[in-house]
Each structure stands twice: as C-alpha cells, then as structure tokens.
Short mmCIF file of C-alpha atoms in Angstrom, two decimals:
data_model
loop_
_atom_site.label_atom_id
_atom_site.label_comp_id
_atom_site.label_asym_id
_atom_site.label_seq_id
_atom_site.Cartn_x
_atom_site.Cartn_y
_atom_site.Cartn_z
CA MET A 138 -3.95 24.05 2.55
CA SER A 139 -5.61 21.31 1.04
CA THR A 140 -8.56 18.91 2.87
CA PHE A 141 -9.25 15.66 2.14
CA ASP A 142 -11.85 13.05 2.13
CA ILE A 143 -11.06 9.38 2.68
CA ARG A 144 -13.31 6.62 1.53
CA ARG A 145 -13.96 3.15 0.53
CA ALA A 146 -13.15 2.73 -3.60
CA ARG A 147 -15.80 1.11 -5.77
CA PRO A 148 -16.66 0.10 -8.89
CA GLY A 149 -15.85 2.96 -11.37
CA ASP A 150 -12.69 4.06 -9.72
CA GLU A 151 -10.42 1.88 -11.40
CA ARG A 152 -9.78 4.73 -13.99
CA SER A 153 -8.58 7.16 -11.11
CA LEU A 154 -6.85 4.12 -9.37
CA SER A 155 -4.64 3.40 -12.25
CA PHE A 156 -3.84 6.54 -13.29
CA LEU A 157 -2.68 7.36 -9.72
CA GLY A 158 -0.95 4.16 -9.30
CA GLN A 159 0.96 5.13 -12.92
CA ALA A 160 1.91 8.44 -11.60
CA THR A 161 2.81 7.57 -8.16
CA MET A 162 5.10 4.99 -9.29
CA LEU A 163 6.77 6.76 -11.51
CA GLN A 164 7.23 9.77 -8.72
CA THR A 165 8.83 6.92 -6.17
CA TYR A 166 10.71 4.30 -8.45
CA ALA A 167 11.94 6.98 -11.23
CA GLY A 168 16.23 6.45 -10.07
CA ILE A 169 15.51 3.11 -8.42
CA ILE A 170 14.22 0.96 -10.82
CA SER A 171 15.69 0.75 -14.46
CA SER A 172 13.20 2.88 -17.07
CA ARG A 173 12.62 -0.39 -18.94
CA ASN A 174 11.61 -2.42 -15.75
CA LEU A 175 9.34 0.31 -14.09
CA ASN A 176 7.57 0.68 -17.54
CA ASP A 177 7.42 -2.93 -17.32
CA LEU A 178 5.83 -2.79 -13.37
CA ILE A 179 3.56 -0.19 -14.56
CA GLU A 180 2.09 -1.67 -17.68
CA THR A 181 1.69 -5.28 -16.10
CA GLU A 182 0.41 -3.96 -12.52
CA GLN A 183 -1.20 -0.63 -12.81
CA THR A 184 -3.89 -1.22 -15.49
CA ARG A 185 -7.26 -0.18 -15.05
CA GLU A 186 -8.07 -4.39 -15.42
CA ASP A 187 -5.79 -4.69 -12.16
CA TYR A 188 -7.71 -2.23 -10.30
CA ARG A 189 -11.17 -3.62 -11.57
CA ALA A 190 -10.18 -7.21 -10.19
CA LEU A 191 -8.77 -5.73 -7.15
CA LEU A 192 -12.59 -3.80 -6.43
CA ASP A 193 -14.59 -6.97 -7.42
CA ASN A 194 -12.40 -9.35 -5.23
CA PRO A 195 -14.53 -9.05 -1.90
CA ASN A 196 -11.06 -9.68 0.46
CA VAL A 197 -9.72 -6.73 -0.76
CA SER A 198 -10.42 -3.33 0.74
CA ILE A 199 -9.08 -0.14 -0.99
CA TRP A 200 -9.56 3.54 0.66
CA LEU A 201 -9.23 6.42 -1.89
CA ALA A 202 -7.78 9.79 -0.86
CA GLU A 203 -9.37 12.82 -2.55
CA VAL A 204 -8.77 16.39 -2.21
CA GLU A 205 -11.83 18.02 -1.47
CA ARG A 206 -11.74 20.63 -3.85
CA GLY A 207 -12.56 18.68 -7.14
CA GLN A 208 -12.34 15.49 -5.33
CA ALA A 209 -9.43 14.06 -7.50
CA ALA A 210 -7.69 11.52 -6.02
CA VAL A 211 -4.30 11.95 -4.80
CA GLY A 212 -3.20 8.92 -2.88
CA TYR A 213 -4.59 5.26 -1.91
CA LEU A 214 -4.01 2.41 -0.08
CA ALA A 215 -5.01 -1.47 -0.97
CA LEU A 216 -5.65 -3.95 1.90
CA ALA A 217 -5.44 -7.90 0.86
CA PRO A 218 -5.34 -11.21 2.65
CA ARG A 219 -1.87 -12.68 2.99
CA PRO A 220 -1.04 -16.36 2.66
CA ASP A 221 -1.36 -17.67 6.47
CA GLY A 222 2.17 -17.32 7.99
CA GLU A 223 4.02 -16.61 5.20
CA ALA A 224 4.84 -13.22 5.66
CA THR A 225 5.32 -13.61 9.63
CA GLY A 226 6.81 -17.23 9.87
CA GLU A 227 4.20 -17.81 12.65
CA PRO A 228 1.56 -20.39 10.92
CA GLY A 229 -1.64 -19.96 12.73
CA LYS A 230 -1.70 -15.72 12.52
CA ALA A 231 -4.31 -14.20 11.06
CA VAL A 232 -2.34 -11.65 8.52
CA LEU A 233 -2.98 -8.50 5.89
CA GLU A 234 -0.95 -7.09 3.50
CA ILE A 235 -1.03 -3.13 2.50
CA LYS A 236 -0.70 -3.90 -0.81
CA ARG A 237 -0.09 -1.00 -1.76
CA LEU A 238 0.05 2.51 -0.24
CA HIS A 239 0.69 5.96 -2.81
CA VAL A 240 -0.01 9.29 -2.32
CA LEU A 241 1.45 11.83 -4.93
CA HIS A 242 4.55 13.80 -3.67
CA ARG A 243 2.83 16.87 -3.84
CA PHE A 244 0.53 15.67 -1.23
CA HIS A 245 3.04 14.40 1.01
CA ARG A 246 3.07 15.73 5.10
CA ASN A 247 -0.06 16.20 4.73
CA GLY A 248 -1.08 13.16 7.13
CA LEU A 249 -2.98 11.39 4.24
CA GLY A 250 -0.50 8.20 4.44
CA LYS A 251 -1.22 7.87 8.39
CA ARG A 252 -5.03 8.33 7.75
CA LEU A 253 -5.00 5.78 5.32
CA VAL A 254 -3.31 3.11 7.28
CA ASP A 255 -5.23 4.28 9.89
CA GLU A 256 -8.49 3.08 8.12
CA ALA A 257 -5.93 -0.13 7.31
CA THR A 258 -5.51 -0.77 10.73
CA LYS A 259 -9.67 -0.28 11.87
CA GLU A 260 -10.44 -2.89 8.88
CA ALA A 261 -7.59 -5.47 10.34
CA ARG A 262 -9.23 -5.34 13.95
CA LEU A 263 -12.65 -5.50 12.65
CA ARG A 264 -11.35 -8.65 10.93
CA LYS A 265 -9.42 -10.00 13.96
CA VAL A 266 -6.05 -10.07 12.07
CA ASP A 267 -3.12 -10.34 14.47
CA LYS A 268 -1.09 -8.56 12.28
CA LEU A 269 -0.29 -5.97 9.27
CA VAL A 270 2.61 -6.55 7.06
CA LEU A 271 4.12 -4.85 3.70
CA VAL A 272 6.79 -5.02 1.43
CA VAL A 273 8.83 -2.04 0.65
CA ASN A 274 11.63 -1.10 -1.52
CA ALA A 275 14.83 -1.44 0.51
CA LEU A 276 15.83 2.19 -1.33
CA ASN A 277 12.59 4.10 -0.46
CA ASP A 278 13.68 5.77 2.36
CA GLU A 279 11.08 8.02 2.81
CA ALA A 280 8.55 5.06 2.97
CA ILE A 281 10.66 3.12 5.39
CA GLN A 282 10.92 6.11 7.80
CA PHE A 283 7.24 6.43 7.72
CA TYR A 284 6.15 3.05 8.43
CA ARG A 285 8.87 2.99 11.07
CA THR A 286 7.00 5.82 12.82
CA TYR A 287 3.92 4.61 12.26
CA GLY A 288 5.01 1.39 14.35
CA PHE A 289 5.89 -1.31 12.02
CA LEU A 290 8.90 -3.02 12.36
CA LYS A 291 11.41 -4.58 9.84
CA THR A 292 11.01 -8.33 10.22
CA GLY A 293 12.87 -9.72 7.16
CA ASP A 294 14.45 -9.22 3.79
CA THR A 295 12.87 -10.43 0.62
CA SER A 296 13.03 -9.25 -2.84
CA TYR A 297 10.68 -8.30 -5.33
CA ARG A 298 10.70 -8.92 -9.36
CA ALA A 299 9.88 -5.70 -12.05
CA GLY A 300 10.73 -6.79 -15.42
CA ASP A 301 14.20 -8.65 -15.47
CA MET A 302 15.50 -7.91 -12.36
CA ASP A 303 14.62 -8.73 -8.51
CA TYR A 304 14.75 -5.30 -6.60
CA PRO A 305 15.72 -5.87 -2.72
CA CYS A 306 13.40 -5.21 -0.21
CA TYR A 307 12.27 -5.34 3.29
CA LEU A 308 9.17 -7.16 5.25
CA PHE A 309 7.63 -4.60 7.97
CA ALA A 310 4.87 -5.91 10.52
CA LEU A 311 2.71 -4.12 12.89
CA ASP A 312 1.46 -6.32 15.98
CA LEU A 313 -2.43 -5.64 16.07
CA GLY A 314 -2.51 -8.82 18.91
CA PRO A 315 -4.21 -7.89 22.42
CA ARG A 316 -0.98 -7.01 23.98
CA ALA A 317 -0.08 -4.33 21.13
CA ILE A 318 -0.88 -0.57 21.61
CA GLY A 319 -3.21 1.17 19.23
#
C-alpha cells in the first residue's frame, strides 16, 4: 500500500498538474465524451499555461497529492470563487467551487479524494464560506457516489460545453453554515 503526501501546489507545479489533468480526463471521460470533444477539452483546459494562470491567481487554491515514494503527482483539487449566488440561487451567500478534483484511477479507493476535499473544506471554513459547490458530469457515476458519500447534495441540473457539444451535468453543494455538520 502506498502512502501519500498532500501539499499546496506552487508555481513550478504546472507541468505535473497539466500531465495529471490530461491523464485523468482521458481516464474519466473516454466513453462519456466523444474523442474529438475530449481532445478539444484537454487541449483548451489542461495546458501548462492554464495551470500557471490558476497558480498565479491568489483566489485559487490547489492541493496536490503525491505518492510518497518518488513524489509523483497522482491527484489534485482546485478550489476557486464562484460568482455570488450563481450556483445556489441564494444571493449574498459566500460560495467556493471545487473546479477540478482528479485522482489517477490506479490510486482510487485510497482516501485521496476525501483528503483533498477535507483540505478544500478547511480552506472554505477559514474563508468563512457558506457553501462548497461543484459541477459533475451526469454520467460520471463514480464521482457522483463519492460526492454523495461526502455529504454533497444535488441542487440542480446544468450542462458543460466540450468541443461542439453540451454534456448534461449536475450541480452539487455542501452546506458549511453554522448548522452544518462537519
């Protein structure tokens, strides 16, 4: 069994994040998104430049999961502000969005996803955020089950454009308010 370290990503990690993003997108969405649209999505959203911009944004937090032996990146989570009330329908609520949560399939079921979401939840509480939200592909059953197990609730339907198609997605939210358990 491997052991893992979770750390804040920093400038210089964009190469690892890009490779990891590309690999996990292929693993997750092959068979869900058409090959052409998947390639377009990877080429437009998983580049080193994209990750460099995220790392340079002081409002974005990224955590990197590395396997202890060799320090290879095997998972990550990106947390960013969501426009006020957009995902919750509740103007005035402070909201952060889990923009990306990916773990290489070989390392699923090791608690890495939970550890990464735990980091995001701690950060959200420090920022006095009321809700964590995310968008998940409606056909990504494994991710949907993970989020439900963590306590996220489906709050709506949406879509995500990849290439020339809109793919059905769900909005999920985790209440972090004073009455929320956690």
